[in-house]
GROMACS .gro file of C-alpha atoms in nm:
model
  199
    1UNK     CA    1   3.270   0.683   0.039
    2UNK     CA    2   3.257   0.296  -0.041
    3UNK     CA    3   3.188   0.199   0.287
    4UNK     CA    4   2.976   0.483   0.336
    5UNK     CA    5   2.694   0.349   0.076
    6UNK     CA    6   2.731  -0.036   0.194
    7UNK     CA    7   2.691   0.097   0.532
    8UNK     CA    8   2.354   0.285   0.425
    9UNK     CA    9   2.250   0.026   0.155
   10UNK     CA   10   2.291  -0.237   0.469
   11UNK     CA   11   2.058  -0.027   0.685
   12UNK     CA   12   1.816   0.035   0.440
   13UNK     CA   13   1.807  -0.371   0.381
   14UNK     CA   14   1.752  -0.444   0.792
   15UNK     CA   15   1.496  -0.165   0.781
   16UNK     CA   16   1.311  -0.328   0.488
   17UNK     CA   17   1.358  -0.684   0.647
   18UNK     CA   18   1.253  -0.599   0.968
   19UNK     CA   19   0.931  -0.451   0.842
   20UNK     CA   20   0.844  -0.725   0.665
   21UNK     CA   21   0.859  -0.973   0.941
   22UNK     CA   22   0.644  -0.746   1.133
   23UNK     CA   23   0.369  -0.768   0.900
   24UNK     CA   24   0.392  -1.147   0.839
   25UNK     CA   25   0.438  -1.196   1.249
   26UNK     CA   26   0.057  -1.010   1.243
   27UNK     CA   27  -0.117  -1.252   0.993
   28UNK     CA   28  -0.055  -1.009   0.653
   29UNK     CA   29   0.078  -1.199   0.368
   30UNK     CA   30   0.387  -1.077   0.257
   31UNK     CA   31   0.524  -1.075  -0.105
   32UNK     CA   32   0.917  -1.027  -0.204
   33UNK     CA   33   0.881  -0.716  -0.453
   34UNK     CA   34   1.147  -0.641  -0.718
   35UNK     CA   35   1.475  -0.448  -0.608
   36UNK     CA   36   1.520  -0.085  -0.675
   37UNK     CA   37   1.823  -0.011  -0.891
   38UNK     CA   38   1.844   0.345  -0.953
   39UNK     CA   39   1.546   0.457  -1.167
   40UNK     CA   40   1.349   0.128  -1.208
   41UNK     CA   41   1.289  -0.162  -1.049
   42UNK     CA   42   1.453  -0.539  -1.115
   43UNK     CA   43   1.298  -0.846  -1.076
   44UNK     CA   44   1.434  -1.212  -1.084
   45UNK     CA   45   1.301  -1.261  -1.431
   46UNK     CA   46   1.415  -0.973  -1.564
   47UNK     CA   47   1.085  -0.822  -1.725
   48UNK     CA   48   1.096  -0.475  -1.904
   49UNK     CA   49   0.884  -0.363  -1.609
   50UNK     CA   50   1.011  -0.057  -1.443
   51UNK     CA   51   0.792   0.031  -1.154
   52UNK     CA   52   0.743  -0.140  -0.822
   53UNK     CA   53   0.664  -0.554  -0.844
   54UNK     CA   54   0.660  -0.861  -0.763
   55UNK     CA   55   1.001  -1.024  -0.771
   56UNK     CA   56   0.898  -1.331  -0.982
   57UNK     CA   57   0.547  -1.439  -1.144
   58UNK     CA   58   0.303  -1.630  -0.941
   59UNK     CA   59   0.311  -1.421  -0.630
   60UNK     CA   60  -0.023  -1.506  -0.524
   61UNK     CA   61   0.147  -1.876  -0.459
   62UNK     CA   62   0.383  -1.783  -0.313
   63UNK     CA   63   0.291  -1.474  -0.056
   64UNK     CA   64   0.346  -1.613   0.325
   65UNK     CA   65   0.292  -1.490   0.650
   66UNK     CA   66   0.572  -1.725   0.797
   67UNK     CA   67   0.804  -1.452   0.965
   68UNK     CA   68   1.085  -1.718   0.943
   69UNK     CA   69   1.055  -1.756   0.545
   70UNK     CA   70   1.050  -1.367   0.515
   71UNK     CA   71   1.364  -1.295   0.699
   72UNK     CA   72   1.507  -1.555   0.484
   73UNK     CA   73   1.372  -1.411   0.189
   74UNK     CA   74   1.493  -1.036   0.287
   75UNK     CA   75   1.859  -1.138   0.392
   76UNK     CA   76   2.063  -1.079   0.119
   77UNK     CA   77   1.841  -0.881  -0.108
   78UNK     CA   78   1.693  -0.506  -0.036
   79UNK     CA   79   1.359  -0.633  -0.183
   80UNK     CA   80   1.072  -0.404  -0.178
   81UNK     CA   81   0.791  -0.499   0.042
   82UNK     CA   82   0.439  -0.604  -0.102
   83UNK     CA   83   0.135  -0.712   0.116
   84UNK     CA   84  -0.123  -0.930  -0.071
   85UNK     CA   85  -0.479  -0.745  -0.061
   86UNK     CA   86  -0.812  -0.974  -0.034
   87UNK     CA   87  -0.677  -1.195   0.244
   88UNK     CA   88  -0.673  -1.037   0.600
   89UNK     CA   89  -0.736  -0.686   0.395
   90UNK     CA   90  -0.875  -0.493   0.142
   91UNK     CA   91  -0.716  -0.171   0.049
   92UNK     CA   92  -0.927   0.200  -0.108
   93UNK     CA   93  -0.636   0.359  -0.252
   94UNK     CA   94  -0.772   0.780  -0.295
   95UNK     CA   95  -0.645   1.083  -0.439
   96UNK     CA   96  -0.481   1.323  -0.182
   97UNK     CA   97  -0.781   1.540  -0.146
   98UNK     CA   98  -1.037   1.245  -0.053
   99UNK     CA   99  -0.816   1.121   0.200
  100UNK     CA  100  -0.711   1.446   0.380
  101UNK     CA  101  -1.100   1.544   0.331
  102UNK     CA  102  -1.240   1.249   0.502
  103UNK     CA  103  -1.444   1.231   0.798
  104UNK     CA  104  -1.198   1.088   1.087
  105UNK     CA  105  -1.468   1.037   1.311
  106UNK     CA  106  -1.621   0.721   1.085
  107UNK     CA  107  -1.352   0.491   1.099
  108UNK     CA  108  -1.041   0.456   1.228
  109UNK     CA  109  -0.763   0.205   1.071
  110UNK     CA  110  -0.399   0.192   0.942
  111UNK     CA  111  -0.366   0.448   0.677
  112UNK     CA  112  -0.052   0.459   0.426
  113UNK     CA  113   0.058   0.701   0.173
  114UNK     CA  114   0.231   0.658  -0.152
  115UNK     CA  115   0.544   0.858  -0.241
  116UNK     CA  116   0.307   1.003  -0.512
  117UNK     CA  117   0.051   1.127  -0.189
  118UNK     CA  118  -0.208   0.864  -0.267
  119UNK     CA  119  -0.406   0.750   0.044
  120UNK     CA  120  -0.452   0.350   0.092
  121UNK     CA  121  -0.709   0.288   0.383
  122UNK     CA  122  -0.656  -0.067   0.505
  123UNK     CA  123  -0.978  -0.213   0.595
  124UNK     CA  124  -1.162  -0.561   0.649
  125UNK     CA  125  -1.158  -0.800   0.372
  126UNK     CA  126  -1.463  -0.809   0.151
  127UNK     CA  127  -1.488  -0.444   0.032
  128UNK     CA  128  -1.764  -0.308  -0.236
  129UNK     CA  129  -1.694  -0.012  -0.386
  130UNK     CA  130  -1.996   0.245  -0.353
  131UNK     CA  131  -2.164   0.370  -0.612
  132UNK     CA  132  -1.990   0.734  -0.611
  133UNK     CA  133  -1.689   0.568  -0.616
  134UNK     CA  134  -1.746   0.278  -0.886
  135UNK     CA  135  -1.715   0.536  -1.190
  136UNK     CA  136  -1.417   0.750  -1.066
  137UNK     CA  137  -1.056   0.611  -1.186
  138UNK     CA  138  -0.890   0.782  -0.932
  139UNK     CA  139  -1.039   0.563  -0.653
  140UNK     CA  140  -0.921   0.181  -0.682
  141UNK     CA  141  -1.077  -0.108  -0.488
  142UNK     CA  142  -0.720  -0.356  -0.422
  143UNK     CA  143  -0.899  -0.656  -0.310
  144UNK     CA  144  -0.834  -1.059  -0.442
  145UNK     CA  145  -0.541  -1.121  -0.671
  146UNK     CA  146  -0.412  -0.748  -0.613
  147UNK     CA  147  -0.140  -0.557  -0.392
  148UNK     CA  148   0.046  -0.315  -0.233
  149UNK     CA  149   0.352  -0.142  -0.161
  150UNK     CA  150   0.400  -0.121   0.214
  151UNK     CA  151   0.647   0.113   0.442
  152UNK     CA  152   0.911   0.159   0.426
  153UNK     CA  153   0.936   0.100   0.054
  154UNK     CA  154   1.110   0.348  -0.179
  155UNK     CA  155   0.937   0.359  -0.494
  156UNK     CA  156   1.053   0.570  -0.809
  157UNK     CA  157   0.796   0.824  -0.658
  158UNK     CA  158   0.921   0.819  -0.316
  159UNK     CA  159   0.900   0.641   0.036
  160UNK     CA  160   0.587   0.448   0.120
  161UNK     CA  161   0.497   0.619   0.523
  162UNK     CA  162   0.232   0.511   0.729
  163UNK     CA  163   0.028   0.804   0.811
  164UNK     CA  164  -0.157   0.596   1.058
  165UNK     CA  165   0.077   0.306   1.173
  166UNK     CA  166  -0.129  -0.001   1.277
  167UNK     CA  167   0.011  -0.042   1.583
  168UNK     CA  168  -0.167   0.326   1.678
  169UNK     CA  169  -0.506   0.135   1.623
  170UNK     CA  170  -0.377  -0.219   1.785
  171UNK     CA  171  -0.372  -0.360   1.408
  172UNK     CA  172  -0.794  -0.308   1.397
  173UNK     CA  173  -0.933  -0.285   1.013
  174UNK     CA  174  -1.216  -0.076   1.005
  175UNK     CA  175  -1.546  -0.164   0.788
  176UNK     CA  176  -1.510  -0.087   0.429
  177UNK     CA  177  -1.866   0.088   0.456
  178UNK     CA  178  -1.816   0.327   0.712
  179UNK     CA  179  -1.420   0.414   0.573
  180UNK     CA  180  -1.611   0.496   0.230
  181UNK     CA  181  -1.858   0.694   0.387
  182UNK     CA  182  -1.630   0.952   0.540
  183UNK     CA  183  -1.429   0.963   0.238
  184UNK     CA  184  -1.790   1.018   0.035
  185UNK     CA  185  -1.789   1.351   0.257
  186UNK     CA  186  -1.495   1.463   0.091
  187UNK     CA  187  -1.609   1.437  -0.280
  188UNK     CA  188  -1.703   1.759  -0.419
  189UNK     CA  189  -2.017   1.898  -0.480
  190UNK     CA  190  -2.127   1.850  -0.835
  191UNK     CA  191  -2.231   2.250  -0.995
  192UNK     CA  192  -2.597   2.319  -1.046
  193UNK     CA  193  -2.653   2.378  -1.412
  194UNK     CA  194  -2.828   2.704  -1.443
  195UNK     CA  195  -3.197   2.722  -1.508
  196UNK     CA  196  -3.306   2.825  -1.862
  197UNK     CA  197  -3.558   3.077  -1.889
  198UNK     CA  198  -3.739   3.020  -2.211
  199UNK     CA  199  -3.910   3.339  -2.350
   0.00000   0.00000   0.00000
């Protein structure tokens, strides 16, 4: 049974590692996340934190797109893999129902889903959030100084999948604009108030 789970946690670590080089070897800086242990995640600096993170503080520093540097970075630890938004991508992260409601035709791009079923449209750098979408706390802008869990990560709420992979789209980022405009198709229609009859 031993050998069993260092056979799978080995796989699990090339899978991660492998990943993670791809991503760097296409320009995407890459950032060493924490290591899942059970129900929580563990860092080098051991912070109370218990979701996905980055491994150590000042990330931003230290993200790279050297694919050299990440395989060294993913060889002896099953890190989770982060990709640094606001550099070669901005990320809409949308409830389940915007981004199975959206308008394909729009915009096509590489398209991830959270182990929770959040969306995360990857799109060109330089995103504005429009106005439908600038009051709603479900929809998050991840541009600058932010992140994102990437496949094939296993967060406490489950595998990170590309839904579109960007190799389907030959790594292409859509416009922010038109992405948001498909998705704006999706929101539902606000109900009429009824019309008071005075007497």
């Amino acid at each position: 049974m031993m050998i069993v789970r260092r056979m799978l946690a080995g796989f699990r670590q090339a899978r991660l590692r492998r990943a993670a080089v791809r991503y760097a070897g296409h320009g995407w800086d890459v950032v060493p996340g924490a290591v899942r242990c059970g129900d929580r995640f563990r860092c080098m600096t051991r912070c109370p934190t218990m979701a996905c993170h980055p491994d150590w503080a000042g990330w931003e520093q230290t993200a790279t797109r050297d694919p050299q540097w990440v395989a060294a970075l993913w060889a002896f630890r099953p890190r989770a893999i982060l990709l640094a938004t606001g550099r070669a991508f901005d990320v809409l992260e949308v409830p389940a129902f915007l981004g199975a409601g959206a308008d394909r035709r729009t915009a096509r791009g590489p398209v991830a889903v959270t182990g929770a079923g959040r969306w995360m449209f990857l799109v060109r750098p330089g995103a504005v959030l429009r106005a439908e979408f600038a009051d709603r706390p479900d929809v998050v802008l991840h541009g600058a100084g932010s992140w994102i869990p990437a496949p094939p990560t296993l967060t406490l709420e489950g595998r990170v999948r590309w839904l579109v992979d960007p190799e389907e789209v030959s790594w292409r980022l859509p416009d922010a604009r038109q992405v948001q405009a498909g998705l704006a198709r999706a929101l539902p229609v606000p109900a009429l108030r009824p019309l008071q009859v005075r007497a």
